[in-house]
Short mmCIF file of C-alpha atoms in Angstrom, two decimals:
data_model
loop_
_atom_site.label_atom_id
_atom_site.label_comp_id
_atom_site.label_asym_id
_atom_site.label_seq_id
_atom_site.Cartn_x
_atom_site.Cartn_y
_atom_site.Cartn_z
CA UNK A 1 0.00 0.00 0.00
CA UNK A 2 1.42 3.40 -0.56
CA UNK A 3 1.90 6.04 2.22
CA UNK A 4 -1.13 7.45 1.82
CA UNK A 5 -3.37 4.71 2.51
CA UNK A 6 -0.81 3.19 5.23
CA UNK A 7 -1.44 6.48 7.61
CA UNK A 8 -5.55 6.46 6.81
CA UNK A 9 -5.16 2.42 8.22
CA UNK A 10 -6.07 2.96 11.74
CA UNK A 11 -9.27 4.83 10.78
CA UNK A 12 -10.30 1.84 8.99
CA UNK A 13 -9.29 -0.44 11.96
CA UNK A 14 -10.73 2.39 14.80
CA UNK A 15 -13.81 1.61 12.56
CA UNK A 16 -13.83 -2.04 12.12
CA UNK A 17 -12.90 -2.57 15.86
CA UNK A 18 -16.42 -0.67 16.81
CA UNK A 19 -18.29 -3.09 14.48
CA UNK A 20 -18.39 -2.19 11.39
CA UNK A 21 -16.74 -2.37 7.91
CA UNK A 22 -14.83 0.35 6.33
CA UNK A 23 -13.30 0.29 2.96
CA UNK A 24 -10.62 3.05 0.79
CA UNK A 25 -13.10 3.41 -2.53
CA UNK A 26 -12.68 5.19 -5.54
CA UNK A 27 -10.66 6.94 -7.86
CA UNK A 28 -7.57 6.67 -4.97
CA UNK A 29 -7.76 2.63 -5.40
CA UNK A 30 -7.85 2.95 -9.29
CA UNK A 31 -4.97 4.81 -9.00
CA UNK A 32 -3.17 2.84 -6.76
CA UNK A 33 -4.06 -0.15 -9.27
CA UNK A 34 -2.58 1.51 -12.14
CA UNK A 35 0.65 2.71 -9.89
CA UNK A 36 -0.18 5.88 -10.49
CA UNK A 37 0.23 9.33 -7.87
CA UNK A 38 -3.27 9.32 -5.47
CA UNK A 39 -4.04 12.62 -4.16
CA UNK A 40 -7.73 11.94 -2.09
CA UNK A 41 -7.67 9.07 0.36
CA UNK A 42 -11.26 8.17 0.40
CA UNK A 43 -12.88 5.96 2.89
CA UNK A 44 -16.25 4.85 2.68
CA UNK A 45 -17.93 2.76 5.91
CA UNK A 46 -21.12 0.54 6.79
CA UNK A 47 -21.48 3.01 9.95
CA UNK A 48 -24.05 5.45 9.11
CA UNK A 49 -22.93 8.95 10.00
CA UNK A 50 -24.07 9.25 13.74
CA UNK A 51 -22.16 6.26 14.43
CA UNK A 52 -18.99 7.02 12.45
CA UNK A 53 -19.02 10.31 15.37
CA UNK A 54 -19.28 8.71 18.05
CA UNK A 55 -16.03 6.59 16.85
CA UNK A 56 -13.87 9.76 16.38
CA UNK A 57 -13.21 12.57 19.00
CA UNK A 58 -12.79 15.28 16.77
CA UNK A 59 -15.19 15.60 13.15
CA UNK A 60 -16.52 17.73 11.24
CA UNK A 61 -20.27 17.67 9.11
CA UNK A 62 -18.78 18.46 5.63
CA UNK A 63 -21.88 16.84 3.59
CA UNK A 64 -23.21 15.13 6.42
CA UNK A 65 -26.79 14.90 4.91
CA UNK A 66 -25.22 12.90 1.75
CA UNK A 67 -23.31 10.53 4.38
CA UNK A 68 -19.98 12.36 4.63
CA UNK A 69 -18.16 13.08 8.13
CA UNK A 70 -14.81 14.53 7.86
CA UNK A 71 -12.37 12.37 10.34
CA UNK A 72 -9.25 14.77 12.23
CA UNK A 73 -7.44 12.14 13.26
CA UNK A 74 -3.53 11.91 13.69
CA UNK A 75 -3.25 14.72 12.47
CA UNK A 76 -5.04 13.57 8.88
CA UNK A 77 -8.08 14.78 7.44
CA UNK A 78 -10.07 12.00 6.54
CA UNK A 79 -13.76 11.77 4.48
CA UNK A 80 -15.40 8.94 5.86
CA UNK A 81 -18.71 8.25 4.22
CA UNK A 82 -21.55 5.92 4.57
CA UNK A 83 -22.17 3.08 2.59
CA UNK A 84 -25.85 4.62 0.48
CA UNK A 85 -28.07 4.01 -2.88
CA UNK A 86 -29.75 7.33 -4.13
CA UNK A 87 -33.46 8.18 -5.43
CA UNK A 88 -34.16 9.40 -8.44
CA UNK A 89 -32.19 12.15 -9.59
CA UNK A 90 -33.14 15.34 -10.54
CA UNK A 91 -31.08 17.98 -12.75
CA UNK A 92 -29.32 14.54 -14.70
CA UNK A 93 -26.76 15.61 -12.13
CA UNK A 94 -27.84 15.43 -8.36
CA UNK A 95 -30.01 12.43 -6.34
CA UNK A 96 -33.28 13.56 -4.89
CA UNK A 97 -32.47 11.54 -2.03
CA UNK A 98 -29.92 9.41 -0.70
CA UNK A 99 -30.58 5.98 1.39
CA UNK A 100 -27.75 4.65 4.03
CA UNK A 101 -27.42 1.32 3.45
CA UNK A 102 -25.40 -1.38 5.64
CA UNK A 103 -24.05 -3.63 2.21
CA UNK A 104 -20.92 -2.37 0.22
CA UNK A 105 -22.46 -3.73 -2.68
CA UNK A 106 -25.18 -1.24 -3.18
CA UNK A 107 -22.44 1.38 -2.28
CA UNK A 108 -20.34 0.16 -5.40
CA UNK A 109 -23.49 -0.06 -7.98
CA UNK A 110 -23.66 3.12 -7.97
CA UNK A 111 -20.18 4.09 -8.89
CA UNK A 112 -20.02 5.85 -12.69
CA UNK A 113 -16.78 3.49 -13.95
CA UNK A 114 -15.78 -0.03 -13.29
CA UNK A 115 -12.42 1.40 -12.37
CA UNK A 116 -13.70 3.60 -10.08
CA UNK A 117 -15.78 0.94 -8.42
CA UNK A 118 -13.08 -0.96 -6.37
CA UNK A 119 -13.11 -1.07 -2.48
CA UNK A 120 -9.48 -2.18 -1.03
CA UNK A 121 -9.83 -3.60 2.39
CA UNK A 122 -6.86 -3.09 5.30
CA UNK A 123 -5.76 -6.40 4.93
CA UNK A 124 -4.41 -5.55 0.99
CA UNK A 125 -7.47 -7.51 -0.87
CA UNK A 126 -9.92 -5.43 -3.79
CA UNK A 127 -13.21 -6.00 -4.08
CA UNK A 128 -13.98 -5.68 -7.71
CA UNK A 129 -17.76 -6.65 -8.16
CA UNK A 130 -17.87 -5.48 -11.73
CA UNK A 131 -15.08 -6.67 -13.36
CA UNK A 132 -13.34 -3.50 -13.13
CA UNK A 133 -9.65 -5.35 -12.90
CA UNK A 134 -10.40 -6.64 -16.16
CA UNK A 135 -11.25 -3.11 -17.89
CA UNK A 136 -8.26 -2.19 -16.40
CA UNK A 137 -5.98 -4.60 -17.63
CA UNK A 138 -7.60 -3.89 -21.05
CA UNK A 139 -7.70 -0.46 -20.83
CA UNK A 140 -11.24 0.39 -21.04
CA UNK A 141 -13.35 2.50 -19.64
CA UNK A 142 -16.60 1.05 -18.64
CA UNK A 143 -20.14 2.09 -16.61
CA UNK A 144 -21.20 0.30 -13.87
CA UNK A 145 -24.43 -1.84 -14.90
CA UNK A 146 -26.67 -0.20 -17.66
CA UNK A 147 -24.86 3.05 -19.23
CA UNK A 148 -27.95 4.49 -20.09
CA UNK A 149 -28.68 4.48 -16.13
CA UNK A 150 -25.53 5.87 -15.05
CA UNK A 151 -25.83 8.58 -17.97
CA UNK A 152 -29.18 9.84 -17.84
CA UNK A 153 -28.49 9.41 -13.84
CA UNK A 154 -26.17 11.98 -13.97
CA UNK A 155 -25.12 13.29 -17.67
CA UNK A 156 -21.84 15.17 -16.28
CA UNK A 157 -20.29 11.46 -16.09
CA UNK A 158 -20.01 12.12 -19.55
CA UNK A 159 -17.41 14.62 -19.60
CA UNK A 160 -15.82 12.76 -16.99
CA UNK A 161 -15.46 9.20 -18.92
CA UNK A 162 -14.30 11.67 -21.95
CA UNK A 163 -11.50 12.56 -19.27
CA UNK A 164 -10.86 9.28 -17.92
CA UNK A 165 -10.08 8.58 -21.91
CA UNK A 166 -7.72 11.18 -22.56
CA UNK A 167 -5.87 10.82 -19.03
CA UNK A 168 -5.27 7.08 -18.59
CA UNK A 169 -5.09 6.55 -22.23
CA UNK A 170 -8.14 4.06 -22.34
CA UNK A 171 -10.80 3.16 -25.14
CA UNK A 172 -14.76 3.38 -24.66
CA UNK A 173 -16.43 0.41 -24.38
CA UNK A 174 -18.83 -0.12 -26.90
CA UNK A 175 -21.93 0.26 -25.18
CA UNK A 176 -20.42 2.81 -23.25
CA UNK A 177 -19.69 4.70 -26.22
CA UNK A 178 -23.46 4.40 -27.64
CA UNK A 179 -25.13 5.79 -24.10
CA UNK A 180 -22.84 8.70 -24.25
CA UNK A 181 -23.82 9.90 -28.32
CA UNK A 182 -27.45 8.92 -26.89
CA UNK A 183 -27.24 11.08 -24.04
CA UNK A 184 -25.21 13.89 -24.47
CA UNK A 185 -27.62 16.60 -25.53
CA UNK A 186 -28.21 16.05 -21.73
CA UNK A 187 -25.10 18.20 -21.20
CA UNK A 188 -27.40 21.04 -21.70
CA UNK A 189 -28.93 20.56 -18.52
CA UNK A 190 -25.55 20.47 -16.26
CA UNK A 191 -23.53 23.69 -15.03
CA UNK A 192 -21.39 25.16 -17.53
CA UNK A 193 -18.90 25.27 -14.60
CA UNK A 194 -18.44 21.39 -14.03
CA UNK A 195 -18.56 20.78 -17.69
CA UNK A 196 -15.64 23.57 -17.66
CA UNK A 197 -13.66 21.82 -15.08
CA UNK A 198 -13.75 18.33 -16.95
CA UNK A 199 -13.00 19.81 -20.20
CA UNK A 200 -10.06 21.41 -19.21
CA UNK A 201 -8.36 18.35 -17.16
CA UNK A 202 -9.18 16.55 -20.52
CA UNK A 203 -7.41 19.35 -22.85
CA UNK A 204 -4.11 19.10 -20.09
CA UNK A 205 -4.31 15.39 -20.00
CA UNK A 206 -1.29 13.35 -21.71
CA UNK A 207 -3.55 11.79 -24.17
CA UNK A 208 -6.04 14.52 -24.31
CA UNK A 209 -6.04 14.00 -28.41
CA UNK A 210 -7.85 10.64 -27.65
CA UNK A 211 -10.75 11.87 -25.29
CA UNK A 212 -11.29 15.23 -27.78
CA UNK A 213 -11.35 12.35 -30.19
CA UNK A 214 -13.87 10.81 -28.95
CA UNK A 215 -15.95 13.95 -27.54
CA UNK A 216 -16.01 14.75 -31.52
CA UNK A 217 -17.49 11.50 -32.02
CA UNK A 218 -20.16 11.54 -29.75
CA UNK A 219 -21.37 15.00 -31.01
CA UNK A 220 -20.85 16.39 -27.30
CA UNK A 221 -19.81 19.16 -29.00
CA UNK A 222 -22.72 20.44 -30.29
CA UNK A 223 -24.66 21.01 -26.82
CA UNK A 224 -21.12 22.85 -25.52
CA UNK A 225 -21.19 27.06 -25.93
CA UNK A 226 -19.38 27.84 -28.72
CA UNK A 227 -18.58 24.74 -30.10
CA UNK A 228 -21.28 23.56 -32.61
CA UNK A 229 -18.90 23.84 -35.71
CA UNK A 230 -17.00 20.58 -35.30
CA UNK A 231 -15.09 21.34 -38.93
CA UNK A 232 -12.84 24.10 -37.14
CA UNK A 233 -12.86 22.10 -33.37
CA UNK A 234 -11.21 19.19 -35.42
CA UNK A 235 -8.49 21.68 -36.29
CA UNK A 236 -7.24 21.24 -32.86
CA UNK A 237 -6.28 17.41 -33.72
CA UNK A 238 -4.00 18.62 -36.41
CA UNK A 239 -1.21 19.18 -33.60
CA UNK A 240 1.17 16.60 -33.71
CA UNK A 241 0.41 13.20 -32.30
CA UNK A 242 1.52 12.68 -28.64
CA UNK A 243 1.82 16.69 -28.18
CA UNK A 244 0.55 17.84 -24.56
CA UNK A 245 -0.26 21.18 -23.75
CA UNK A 246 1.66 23.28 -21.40
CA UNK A 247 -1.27 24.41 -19.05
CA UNK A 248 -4.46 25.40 -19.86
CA UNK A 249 -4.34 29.04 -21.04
CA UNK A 250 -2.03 27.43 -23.82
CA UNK A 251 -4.89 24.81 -24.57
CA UNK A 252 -7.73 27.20 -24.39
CA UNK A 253 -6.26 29.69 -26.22
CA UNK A 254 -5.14 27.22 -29.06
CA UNK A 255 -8.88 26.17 -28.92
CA UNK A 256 -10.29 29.85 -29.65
CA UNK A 257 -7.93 30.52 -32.67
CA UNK A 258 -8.96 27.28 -34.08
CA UNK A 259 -12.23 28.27 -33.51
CA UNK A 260 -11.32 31.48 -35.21
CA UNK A 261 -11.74 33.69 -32.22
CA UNK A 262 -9.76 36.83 -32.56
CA UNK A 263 -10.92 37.84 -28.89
CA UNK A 264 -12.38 35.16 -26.78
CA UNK A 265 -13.61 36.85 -24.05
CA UNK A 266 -17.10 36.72 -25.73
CA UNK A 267 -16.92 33.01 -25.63
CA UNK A 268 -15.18 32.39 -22.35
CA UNK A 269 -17.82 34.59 -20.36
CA UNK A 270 -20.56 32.10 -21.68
CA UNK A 271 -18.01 29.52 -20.37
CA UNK A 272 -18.10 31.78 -17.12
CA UNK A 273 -14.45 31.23 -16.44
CA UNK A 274 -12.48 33.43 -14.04
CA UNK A 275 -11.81 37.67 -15.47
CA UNK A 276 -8.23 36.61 -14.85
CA UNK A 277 -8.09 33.15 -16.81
CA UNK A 278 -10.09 35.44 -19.40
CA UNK A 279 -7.40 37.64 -19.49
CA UNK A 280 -4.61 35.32 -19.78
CA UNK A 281 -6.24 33.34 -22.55
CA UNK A 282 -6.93 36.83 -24.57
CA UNK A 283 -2.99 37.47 -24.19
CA UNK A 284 -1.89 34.39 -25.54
CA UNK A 285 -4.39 34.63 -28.52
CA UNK A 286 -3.51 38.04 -29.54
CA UNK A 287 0.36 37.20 -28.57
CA UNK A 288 -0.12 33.77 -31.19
CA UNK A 289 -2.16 35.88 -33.82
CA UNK A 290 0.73 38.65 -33.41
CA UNK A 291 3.67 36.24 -33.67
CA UNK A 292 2.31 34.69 -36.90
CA UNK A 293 2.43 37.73 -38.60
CA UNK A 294 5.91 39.22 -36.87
CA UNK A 295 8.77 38.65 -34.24
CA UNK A 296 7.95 39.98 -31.17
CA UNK A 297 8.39 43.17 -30.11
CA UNK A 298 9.15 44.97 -26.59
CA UNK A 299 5.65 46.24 -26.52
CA UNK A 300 4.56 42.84 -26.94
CA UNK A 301 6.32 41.64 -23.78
CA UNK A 302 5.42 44.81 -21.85
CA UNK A 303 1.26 44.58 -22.94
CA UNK A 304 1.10 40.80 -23.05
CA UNK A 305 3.60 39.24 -20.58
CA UNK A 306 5.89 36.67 -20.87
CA UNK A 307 4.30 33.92 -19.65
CA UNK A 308 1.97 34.59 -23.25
CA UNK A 309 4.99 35.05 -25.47
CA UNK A 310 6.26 31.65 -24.19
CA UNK A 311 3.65 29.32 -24.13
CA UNK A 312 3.17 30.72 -28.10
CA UNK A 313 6.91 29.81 -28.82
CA UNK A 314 6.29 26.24 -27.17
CA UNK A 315 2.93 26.03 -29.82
CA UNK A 316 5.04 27.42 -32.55
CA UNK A 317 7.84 24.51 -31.66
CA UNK A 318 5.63 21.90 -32.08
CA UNK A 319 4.20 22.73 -35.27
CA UNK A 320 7.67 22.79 -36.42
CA UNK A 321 7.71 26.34 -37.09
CA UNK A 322 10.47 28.41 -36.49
CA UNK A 323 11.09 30.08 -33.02
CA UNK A 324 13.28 32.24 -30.68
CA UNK A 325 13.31 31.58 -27.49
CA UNK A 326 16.45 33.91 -27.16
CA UNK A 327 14.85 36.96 -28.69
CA UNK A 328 12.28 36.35 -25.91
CA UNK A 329 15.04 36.25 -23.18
CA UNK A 330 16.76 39.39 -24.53
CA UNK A 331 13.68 41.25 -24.77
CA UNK A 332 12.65 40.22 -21.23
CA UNK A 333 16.11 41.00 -19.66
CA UNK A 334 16.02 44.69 -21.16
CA UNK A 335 12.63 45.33 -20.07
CA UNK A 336 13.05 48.22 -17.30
CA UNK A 337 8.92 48.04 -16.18
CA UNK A 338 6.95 45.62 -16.29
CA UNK A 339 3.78 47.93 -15.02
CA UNK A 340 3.02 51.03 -15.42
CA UNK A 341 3.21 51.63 -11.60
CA UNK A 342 6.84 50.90 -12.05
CA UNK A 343 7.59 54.27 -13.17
CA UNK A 344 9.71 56.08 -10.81
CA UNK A 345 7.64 59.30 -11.34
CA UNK A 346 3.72 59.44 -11.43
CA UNK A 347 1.26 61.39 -13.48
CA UNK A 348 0.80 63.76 -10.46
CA UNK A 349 3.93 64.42 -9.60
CA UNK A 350 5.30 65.19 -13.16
CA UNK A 351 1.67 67.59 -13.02
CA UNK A 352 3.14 69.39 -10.02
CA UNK A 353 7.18 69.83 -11.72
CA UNK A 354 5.35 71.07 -14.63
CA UNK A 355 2.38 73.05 -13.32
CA UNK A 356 0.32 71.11 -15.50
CA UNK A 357 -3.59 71.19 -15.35
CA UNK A 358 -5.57 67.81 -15.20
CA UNK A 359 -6.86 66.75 -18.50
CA UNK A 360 -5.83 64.99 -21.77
CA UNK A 361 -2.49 66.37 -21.60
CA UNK A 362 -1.37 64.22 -19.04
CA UNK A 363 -2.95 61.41 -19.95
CA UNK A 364 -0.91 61.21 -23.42
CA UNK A 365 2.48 62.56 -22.11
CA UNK A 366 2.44 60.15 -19.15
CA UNK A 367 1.32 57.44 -21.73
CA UNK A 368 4.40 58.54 -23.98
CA UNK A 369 6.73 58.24 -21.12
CA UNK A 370 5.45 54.54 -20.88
CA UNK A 371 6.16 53.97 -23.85
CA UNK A 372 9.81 55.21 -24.31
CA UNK A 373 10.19 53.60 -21.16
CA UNK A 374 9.15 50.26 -22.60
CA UNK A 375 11.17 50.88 -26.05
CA UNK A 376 14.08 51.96 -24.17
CA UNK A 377 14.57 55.11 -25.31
CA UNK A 378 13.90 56.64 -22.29
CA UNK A 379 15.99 56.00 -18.85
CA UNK A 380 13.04 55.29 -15.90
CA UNK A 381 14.69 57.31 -13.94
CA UNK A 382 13.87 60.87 -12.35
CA UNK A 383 16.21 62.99 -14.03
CA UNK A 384 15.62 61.55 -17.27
CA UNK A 385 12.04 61.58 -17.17
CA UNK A 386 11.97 65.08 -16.29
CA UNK A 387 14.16 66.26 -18.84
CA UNK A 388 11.88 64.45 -21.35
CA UNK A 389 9.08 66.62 -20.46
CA UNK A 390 11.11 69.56 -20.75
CA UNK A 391 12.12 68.38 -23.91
CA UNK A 392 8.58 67.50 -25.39
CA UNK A 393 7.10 70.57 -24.02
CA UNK A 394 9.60 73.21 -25.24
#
């Protein structure tokens, strides 16, 4: 067992030893299965959550009504969560109502994957009631029991098999495959927020060609803002094979010029990303857009940061296209500002040397300054700032 699970093991025994079983589930197991890094230690429990309280001193009621009781224990956070079915769901995304149940079993059915629906016990052994070890020896990705359940269920599990796909490099069962095209105009009806989340761990994923793939083929596309014209999404597949993004402004920005999106912001506010992901995404496409048609200039560091200027040279790399990374390095190490606030001198105080009146004079000479500034014509310093003004004002 790795580390991770080897410190959560006396929860599961402080459990078990009060009369009850308790299990690691989920996507940590998989993981573990696959010798891959875990990051959540989950731990679900036949104790329903009353009883899982009165086990451990010190909890917390993170989700309490859905089963969950967060554990302090050691000094470990731990999610313990009661074995439970669910109603009928409402939204395709959320249960009505869930039932605590005392069998594992009815726990596990409702898992979205086969590889996500292993328990590990303390004592090393899986429990794989659906054939999961097999999928993942294969390298499929599977739903528990009827797709069309788990799908219509809860249609974000969509997006998240497309990730599964493009992150552990498996295929779509069959039938799997057939429930999702079936079902995905049900993608309407989830939060453009989740859907983001999922589609952007797919686009940084090592195999993210595969799931985008395979969200083409299920025409997931078309219920997704923005992205109805498949023609120009497919663009994005013309990178070469086995290319992975650097992070996801590079990915999302790549996706709005394939798109054709001079200025994403339109689209990414129906996406209702972060103003400052916005922001970075707009740099890098008006960065690419600029570098295709010229080497990059001071003013192109200064306005659009480095950060944008790179990730473009990486994209340019790929394609085979010629780059400089030096030119980059130069221009960066002979920036003097890299904000306007930088400036040794502000607007007001050059007002006050000058006896200049507020107004549009200002405005453009303190915007001029900036600029020599940036073009390194101009020294930031006080001395030679002021005896620009003089100069420009004589």
């Amino acid at each position: 067992m790795p580390a991770e699970f080897v410190e959560a093991l006396p929860i599961l025994q402080k459990i078990r030893n009060a009369g009850y079983e308790a299990y690691f589930v989920g996507g940590s197991v998989r993981d573990v299965l696959l010798d891959r890094e875990i990051h959540d230690v989950d731990i679900a429990t036949s104790a329903y959550p009353a009883e899982t309280k009165r086990i451990f001193e010190h909890t917390i009621d993170i989700g309490i009504e859905h089963g969950t009781v967060l554990v302090l224990e050691n000094g470990g956070e731990y999610e313990v969560t009661t074995f439970r079915t669910e109603d009928v769901y409402v939204d395709y995304r959320r249960p009505s109502h869930v039932n605590f149940v005392r069998q594992l079993s009815e726990d596990l059915l409702r898992r979205d994957f086969t590889i996500n629906a292993f328990a590990l016990a303390e004592n090393g052994d899986v429990i794989d009631l659906y054939h999961g070890l097999d999928d993942l020896e294969n390298r499929i990705l599977r739903a528990v029991g009827t797709p069309q359940d788990r799908f219509n269920e809860d249609a974000l599990r969509i997006m998240r098999g497309l990730r599964f796909a493009a992150v552990l490099d498996f295929e779509l069962a069959s039938e799997t495959f057939v429930a999702m095209k079936s079902h995905a105009h049900l993608l309407e009806k989830i939060s453009i927020e989740r859907i983001f989340i999922e589609l952007d761990k797919l686009l940084t994923a090592d195999f993210w060609q595969k799931g985008f793939r395979d969200l083409l083929a299920i025409s997931a596309a078309d219920y997704l803002p923005g992205f109805s014209d498949a023609q120009k999404l497919a663009q994005l597949l013309k990178l070469p094979e086995g290319f992975v993004f650097t992070n996801s402004v590079q990915a999302w920005g790549y996706l709005l010029h394939s798109l054709g999106y001079s200025d994403g912001k339109f689209l990414l506010k129906k996406w209702k990303v972060s103003k400052d992901f916005a922001g970075q995404v707009t740099h890098f496409l008006t960065a690419y857009q600029h570098r295709k048609a010229a080497a990059f200039s001071s003013e192109d560091l200064y306005h659009l940061g480095l950060s944008s200027l790179t990730l473009v040279e990486e994209l340019l790399a790929a394609q085979g296209a010629e780059t400089d990374f030096e030119r980059i390095c130069a221009l960066s190490d002979a920036l003097q500002i890299r904000e306007r606030k930088e400036i040794v001198m502000t607007a007001g105080q050059i007002m006050t040397a000058f006896d200049i009146k507020p107004g549009p004079e200002i405005g453009e000479l303190f915007h001029e300054i900036e600029l020599a500034i940036v073009r390194n014509q101009l020294e930031n310093s006080e001395t030679a700032i002021l005896n620009y003004v003089k100069d420009v004002r004589k």
